[in-house]
mmCIF file of N, CA and C in Angstrom:
data_model
loop_
_atom_site.group_PDB
_atom_site.id
_atom_site.type_symbol
_atom_site.label_atom_id
_atom_site.label_comp_id
_atom_site.label_asym_id
_atom_site.label_seq_id
_atom_site.Cartn_x
_atom_site.Cartn_y
_atom_site.Cartn_z
ATOM 1 N N GLY I 32 103.375 101.211 98.258
ATOM 2 C CA GLY I 32 103.628 102.309 99.249
ATOM 3 C C GLY I 32 103.072 103.609 98.872
ATOM 4 N N HIS I 33 102.780 104.302 99.861
ATOM 5 C CA HIS I 33 101.902 105.300 100.152
ATOM 6 C C HIS I 33 102.534 107.080 99.807
ATOM 7 N N ASN I 34 102.117 107.940 98.867
ATOM 8 C CA ASN I 34 102.438 108.807 98.368
ATOM 9 C C ASN I 34 101.906 109.951 99.315
ATOM 10 N N ALA I 35 102.438 110.736 100.226
ATOM 11 C CA ALA I 35 101.517 111.844 100.992
ATOM 12 C C ALA I 35 101.371 113.004 100.216
ATOM 13 N N ASN I 36 102.003 113.086 99.100
ATOM 14 C CA ASN I 36 101.886 114.325 98.555
ATOM 15 C C ASN I 36 101.027 114.290 97.534
ATOM 16 N N CYS I 37 100.478 113.211 96.935
ATOM 17 C CA CYS I 37 99.371 113.428 96.132
ATOM 18 C C CYS I 37 98.042 112.167 96.640
ATOM 19 N N GLY I 38 98.764 111.193 97.182
ATOM 20 C CA GLY I 38 97.280 110.241 98.219
ATOM 21 C C GLY I 38 97.540 108.914 97.125
ATOM 22 N N ASP I 39 98.502 108.507 96.333
ATOM 23 C CA ASP I 39 98.501 107.259 95.933
ATOM 24 C C ASP I 39 98.992 106.384 96.884
ATOM 25 N N ASP I 40 98.361 105.008 96.747
ATOM 26 C CA ASP I 40 98.538 103.964 97.363
ATOM 27 C C ASP I 40 98.304 102.931 96.952
ATOM 28 N N ILE I 41 100.074 102.130 96.428
ATOM 29 C CA ILE I 41 100.225 100.917 95.783
ATOM 30 C C ILE I 41 100.591 99.824 96.592
ATOM 31 N N LYS I 42 100.465 98.993 96.406
ATOM 32 C CA LYS I 42 100.896 98.090 97.366
ATOM 33 C C LYS I 42 101.283 96.486 96.149
ATOM 34 N N LEU I 43 102.053 95.988 96.520
ATOM 35 C CA LEU I 43 102.814 95.035 95.478
ATOM 36 C C LEU I 43 102.360 93.630 96.006
ATOM 37 N N GLN I 44 101.944 92.594 95.089
ATOM 38 C CA GLN I 44 102.306 91.174 96.047
ATOM 39 C C GLN I 44 102.991 90.099 95.192
ATOM 40 N N VAL I 45 103.749 89.374 95.834
ATOM 41 C CA VAL I 45 105.125 88.848 95.079
ATOM 42 C C VAL I 45 105.041 87.228 95.618
ATOM 43 N N VAL I 46 105.156 86.432 94.446
ATOM 44 C CA VAL I 46 105.109 85.085 94.884
ATOM 45 C C VAL I 46 106.729 84.698 94.545
ATOM 46 N N LEU I 47 107.383 84.240 95.224
ATOM 47 C CA LEU I 47 109.275 83.920 94.875
ATOM 48 C C LEU I 47 108.904 82.601 94.804
ATOM 49 N N LYS I 48 109.760 82.139 94.032
ATOM 50 C CA LYS I 48 110.179 80.395 93.637
ATOM 51 C C LYS I 48 111.606 80.391 93.843
ATOM 52 N N ASP I 49 112.244 79.924 94.872
ATOM 53 C CA ASP I 49 113.841 79.658 94.457
ATOM 54 C C ASP I 49 114.363 81.187 94.261
ATOM 55 N N GLY I 50 114.027 82.156 95.539
ATOM 56 C CA GLY I 50 114.415 83.705 95.059
ATOM 57 C C GLY I 50 114.467 84.071 93.765
ATOM 58 N N VAL I 51 113.257 83.693 92.985
ATOM 59 C CA VAL I 51 112.988 84.767 92.094
ATOM 60 C C VAL I 51 111.607 85.281 91.495
ATOM 61 N N ILE I 52 111.110 86.078 91.100
ATOM 62 C CA ILE I 52 109.831 86.388 91.109
ATOM 63 C C ILE I 52 109.051 85.642 90.438
ATOM 64 N N ALA I 53 108.136 84.687 90.849
ATOM 65 C CA ALA I 53 107.441 83.947 89.653
ATOM 66 C C ALA I 53 106.120 84.303 89.626
ATOM 67 N N ASP I 54 105.630 85.107 90.433
ATOM 68 C CA ASP I 54 104.320 86.198 90.045
ATOM 69 C C ASP I 54 104.462 87.516 90.844
ATOM 70 N N ILE I 55 103.640 88.676 90.055
ATOM 71 C CA ILE I 55 103.709 89.567 90.677
ATOM 72 C C ILE I 55 102.443 90.452 90.588
ATOM 73 N N ALA I 56 101.542 91.398 90.786
ATOM 74 C CA ALA I 56 100.606 91.989 90.725
ATOM 75 C C ALA I 56 100.589 93.450 91.902
ATOM 76 N N TYR I 57 99.584 94.178 91.414
ATOM 77 C CA TYR I 57 99.733 95.338 92.553
ATOM 78 C C TYR I 57 97.927 95.932 92.808
ATOM 79 N N THR I 58 97.833 96.287 94.012
ATOM 80 C CA THR I 58 96.753 96.968 93.928
ATOM 81 C C THR I 58 96.681 98.177 94.836
ATOM 82 N N GLY I 59 96.008 98.901 94.467
ATOM 83 C CA GLY I 59 95.683 100.133 95.048
ATOM 84 C C GLY I 59 95.190 101.184 94.337
ATOM 85 N N ASN I 60 95.367 102.724 94.705
ATOM 86 C CA ASN I 60 94.300 103.754 94.370
ATOM 87 C C ASN I 60 95.764 104.587 93.950
ATOM 88 N N GLY I 61 95.337 105.409 92.915
ATOM 89 C CA GLY I 61 96.293 106.644 92.094
ATOM 90 C C GLY I 61 96.108 106.975 90.811
ATOM 91 N N CYS I 62 96.488 108.068 90.835
ATOM 92 C CA CYS I 62 96.317 108.635 89.249
ATOM 93 C C CYS I 62 96.598 107.478 87.950
ATOM 94 N N ALA I 63 96.503 107.901 86.925
ATOM 95 C CA ALA I 63 96.257 107.263 85.712
ATOM 96 C C ALA I 63 98.445 107.323 85.664
ATOM 97 N N ILE I 64 98.961 107.921 85.936
ATOM 98 C CA ILE I 64 100.244 107.622 85.978
ATOM 99 C C ILE I 64 100.982 106.898 86.825
ATOM 100 N N SER I 65 100.626 106.830 87.781
ATOM 101 C CA SER I 65 100.834 105.873 89.085
ATOM 102 C C SER I 65 100.635 104.776 88.375
ATOM 103 N N GLN I 66 99.217 104.341 87.877
ATOM 104 C CA GLN I 66 99.084 102.878 87.712
ATOM 105 C C GLN I 66 99.743 102.510 86.644
ATOM 106 N N ALA I 67 99.874 103.409 85.378
ATOM 107 C CA ALA I 67 100.523 102.683 84.752
ATOM 108 C C ALA I 67 102.081 102.395 84.767
ATOM 109 N N SER I 68 102.693 103.543 85.492
ATOM 110 C CA SER I 68 104.161 103.328 85.834
ATOM 111 C C SER I 68 104.345 101.883 86.667
ATOM 112 N N THR I 69 103.358 101.944 87.773
ATOM 113 C CA THR I 69 103.220 100.570 88.446
ATOM 114 C C THR I 69 103.012 99.235 87.549
ATOM 115 N N ALA I 70 102.474 99.371 86.698
ATOM 116 C CA ALA I 70 102.192 98.229 85.735
ATOM 117 C C ALA I 70 103.272 98.021 84.904
ATOM 118 N N MET I 71 103.993 98.851 84.702
ATOM 119 C CA MET I 71 105.302 99.020 83.971
ATOM 120 C C MET I 71 106.373 98.293 84.919
ATOM 121 N N LEU I 72 106.497 98.648 85.584
ATOM 122 C CA LEU I 72 107.484 98.316 87.099
ATOM 123 C C LEU I 72 107.224 96.769 87.128
ATOM 124 N N ILE I 73 106.104 96.305 87.297
ATOM 125 C CA ILE I 73 105.806 95.038 87.500
ATOM 126 C C ILE I 73 106.067 93.749 86.586
ATOM 127 N N GLU I 74 105.844 94.804 85.262
ATOM 128 C CA GLU I 74 106.561 93.618 84.241
ATOM 129 C C GLU I 74 107.733 93.524 83.913
ATOM 130 N N LEU I 75 108.509 94.413 84.576
ATOM 131 C CA LEU I 75 109.911 94.421 84.688
ATOM 132 C C LEU I 75 110.534 93.725 85.359
ATOM 133 N N LEU I 76 109.666 93.711 86.641
ATOM 134 C CA LEU I 76 110.504 92.892 87.862
ATOM 135 C C LEU I 76 109.957 91.113 88.029
ATOM 136 N N GLY I 77 108.993 90.668 87.181
ATOM 137 C CA GLY I 77 108.950 89.406 86.675
ATOM 138 C C GLY I 77 110.160 88.959 86.010
ATOM 139 N N GLY I 78 110.166 87.448 86.951
ATOM 140 C CA GLY I 78 111.168 86.682 86.378
ATOM 141 C C GLY I 78 112.842 86.870 86.885
ATOM 142 N N LYS I 79 112.388 88.417 87.461
ATOM 143 C CA LYS I 79 114.035 88.796 88.425
ATOM 144 C C LYS I 79 114.384 87.881 89.961
ATOM 145 N N THR I 80 115.464 87.931 90.179
ATOM 146 C CA THR I 80 116.235 87.901 91.524
ATOM 147 C C THR I 80 115.552 88.948 92.625
ATOM 148 N N VAL I 81 115.629 88.738 93.882
ATOM 149 C CA VAL I 81 114.868 89.281 94.802
ATOM 150 C C VAL I 81 116.124 90.941 94.836
ATOM 151 N N GLU I 82 117.003 90.385 94.781
ATOM 152 C CA GLU I 82 118.436 91.532 94.434
ATOM 153 C C GLU I 82 118.228 92.175 93.178
ATOM 154 N N GLU I 83 118.032 91.772 92.174
ATOM 155 C CA GLU I 83 117.763 92.376 91.097
ATOM 156 C C GLU I 83 116.411 93.480 90.794
ATOM 157 N N ALA I 84 115.709 92.878 91.241
ATOM 158 C CA ALA I 84 113.965 93.705 91.579
ATOM 159 C C ALA I 84 114.273 94.681 92.549
ATOM 160 N N MET I 85 115.174 94.461 93.703
ATOM 161 C CA MET I 85 115.059 95.597 94.623
ATOM 162 C C MET I 85 115.983 96.743 94.300
ATOM 163 N N ARG I 86 116.940 96.165 93.428
ATOM 164 C CA ARG I 86 117.759 97.278 92.386
ATOM 165 C C ARG I 86 116.985 98.042 91.625
ATOM 166 N N LEU I 87 116.355 97.271 90.863
ATOM 167 C CA LEU I 87 115.318 98.197 90.185
ATOM 168 C C LEU I 87 114.301 98.999 90.520
ATOM 169 N N THR I 88 113.581 98.397 91.437
ATOM 170 C CA THR I 88 112.883 99.249 92.785
ATOM 171 C C THR I 88 113.171 100.510 92.396
ATOM 172 N N ARG I 89 114.698 100.540 93.718
ATOM 173 C CA ARG I 89 114.881 101.470 93.818
ATOM 174 C C ARG I 89 115.411 102.638 92.793
ATOM 175 N N LEU I 90 115.793 102.239 91.324
ATOM 176 C CA LEU I 90 115.974 103.036 90.325
ATOM 177 C C LEU I 90 114.834 104.116 89.807
ATOM 178 N N PHE I 91 113.530 103.016 89.536
ATOM 179 C CA PHE I 91 112.450 103.173 89.516
ATOM 180 C C PHE I 91 111.697 104.838 90.817
ATOM 181 N N LEU I 92 112.439 104.266 91.998
ATOM 182 C CA LEU I 92 111.518 105.368 93.220
ATOM 183 C C LEU I 92 112.451 106.585 92.767
ATOM 184 N N ASP I 93 114.161 106.192 92.385
ATOM 185 C CA ASP I 93 114.616 107.635 92.225
ATOM 186 C C ASP I 93 114.806 108.497 90.804
ATOM 187 N N MET I 94 113.869 107.725 89.747
ATOM 188 C CA MET I 94 113.673 108.192 88.825
ATOM 189 C C MET I 94 112.068 109.113 88.993
ATOM 190 N N ILE I 95 111.225 108.765 89.697
ATOM 191 C CA ILE I 95 110.139 109.643 90.211
ATOM 192 C C ILE I 95 110.369 110.616 91.047
ATOM 193 N N LEU I 96 111.232 110.545 92.080
ATOM 194 C CA LEU I 96 112.151 111.685 92.596
ATOM 195 C C LEU I 96 113.032 112.424 91.754
ATOM 196 N N GLY I 97 113.029 112.268 90.887
ATOM 197 C CA GLY I 97 114.149 113.455 89.953
ATOM 198 C C GLY I 97 115.560 112.933 90.338
ATOM 199 N N LYS I 98 115.977 111.713 90.839
ATOM 200 C CA LYS I 98 117.279 111.670 91.180
ATOM 201 C C LYS I 98 118.175 111.049 90.073
ATOM 202 N N VAL I 99 117.349 110.488 89.138
ATOM 203 C CA VAL I 99 118.059 109.864 87.908
ATOM 204 C C VAL I 99 117.555 110.368 86.562
ATOM 205 N N ASN I 100 118.551 110.899 85.783
ATOM 206 C CA ASN I 100 118.273 111.411 84.489
ATOM 207 C C ASN I 100 118.142 110.258 83.263
ATOM 208 N N ASP I 101 117.681 110.652 82.141
ATOM 209 C CA ASP I 101 117.264 109.454 81.110
ATOM 210 C C ASP I 101 118.464 108.643 80.733
ATOM 211 N N GLU I 102 119.601 109.213 80.870
ATOM 212 C CA GLU I 102 120.713 108.550 80.209
ATOM 213 C C GLU I 102 121.035 107.522 81.232
ATOM 214 N N ALA I 103 121.278 107.671 82.451
ATOM 215 C CA ALA I 103 121.220 106.548 83.508
ATOM 216 C C ALA I 103 120.322 105.508 83.473
ATOM 217 N N HIS I 104 119.017 105.882 83.513
ATOM 218 C CA HIS I 104 117.963 104.772 83.027
ATOM 219 C C HIS I 104 117.871 104.263 82.191
ATOM 220 N N THR I 105 118.311 104.765 81.013
ATOM 221 C CA THR I 105 118.615 104.022 79.587
ATOM 222 C C THR I 105 119.549 103.072 79.786
ATOM 223 N N ASN I 106 120.987 103.387 80.462
ATOM 224 C CA ASN I 106 121.956 102.180 80.896
ATOM 225 C C ASN I 106 121.338 101.160 81.850
ATOM 226 N N ALA I 107 120.655 101.485 82.591
ATOM 227 C CA ALA I 107 120.402 100.555 83.644
ATOM 228 C C ALA I 107 119.176 99.619 83.073
ATOM 229 N N CYS I 108 118.460 100.015 81.957
ATOM 230 C CA CYS I 108 117.477 99.520 81.482
ATOM 231 C C CYS I 108 118.261 98.383 80.170
ATOM 232 N N ARG I 109 119.457 98.660 80.010
ATOM 233 C CA ARG I 109 119.725 97.983 78.712
ATOM 234 C C ARG I 109 120.652 96.969 79.548
ATOM 235 N N GLN I 110 121.174 97.356 80.676
ATOM 236 C CA GLN I 110 121.938 96.331 81.696
ATOM 237 C C GLN I 110 121.033 95.323 82.056
ATOM 238 N N SER I 111 119.662 95.183 82.431
ATOM 239 C CA SER I 111 118.667 94.534 82.853
ATOM 240 C C SER I 111 118.044 93.597 82.095
ATOM 241 N N GLN I 112 118.305 94.077 80.580
ATOM 242 C CA GLN I 112 117.757 93.693 79.333
ATOM 243 C C GLN I 112 118.792 92.333 79.111
ATOM 244 N N LEU I 113 120.176 92.564 79.660
ATOM 245 C CA LEU I 113 121.191 91.641 79.108
ATOM 246 C C LEU I 113 121.273 90.802 80.265
ATOM 247 N N ARG I 114 120.321 90.563 81.110
ATOM 248 C CA ARG I 114 120.380 89.465 82.294
ATOM 249 C C ARG I 114 119.348 88.280 82.162
#
């Protein structure tokens, strides 16, 4: 996606196999924080179902927008690791 506030522009490329993310990569331009957080996101999404990946991506975006606090994020990560 494109962030009009700072100019970051990130695109994800996803390969699906039977509804699961078999491979994922990103391209784009952005600050170091943007690049690092996107790299962390794709590490998290690999091997997840499309549904779970969408949930985690929404959580990621809500964190960036300040809509989620650390406790909610920690709980979500724990739940994700249990799956």
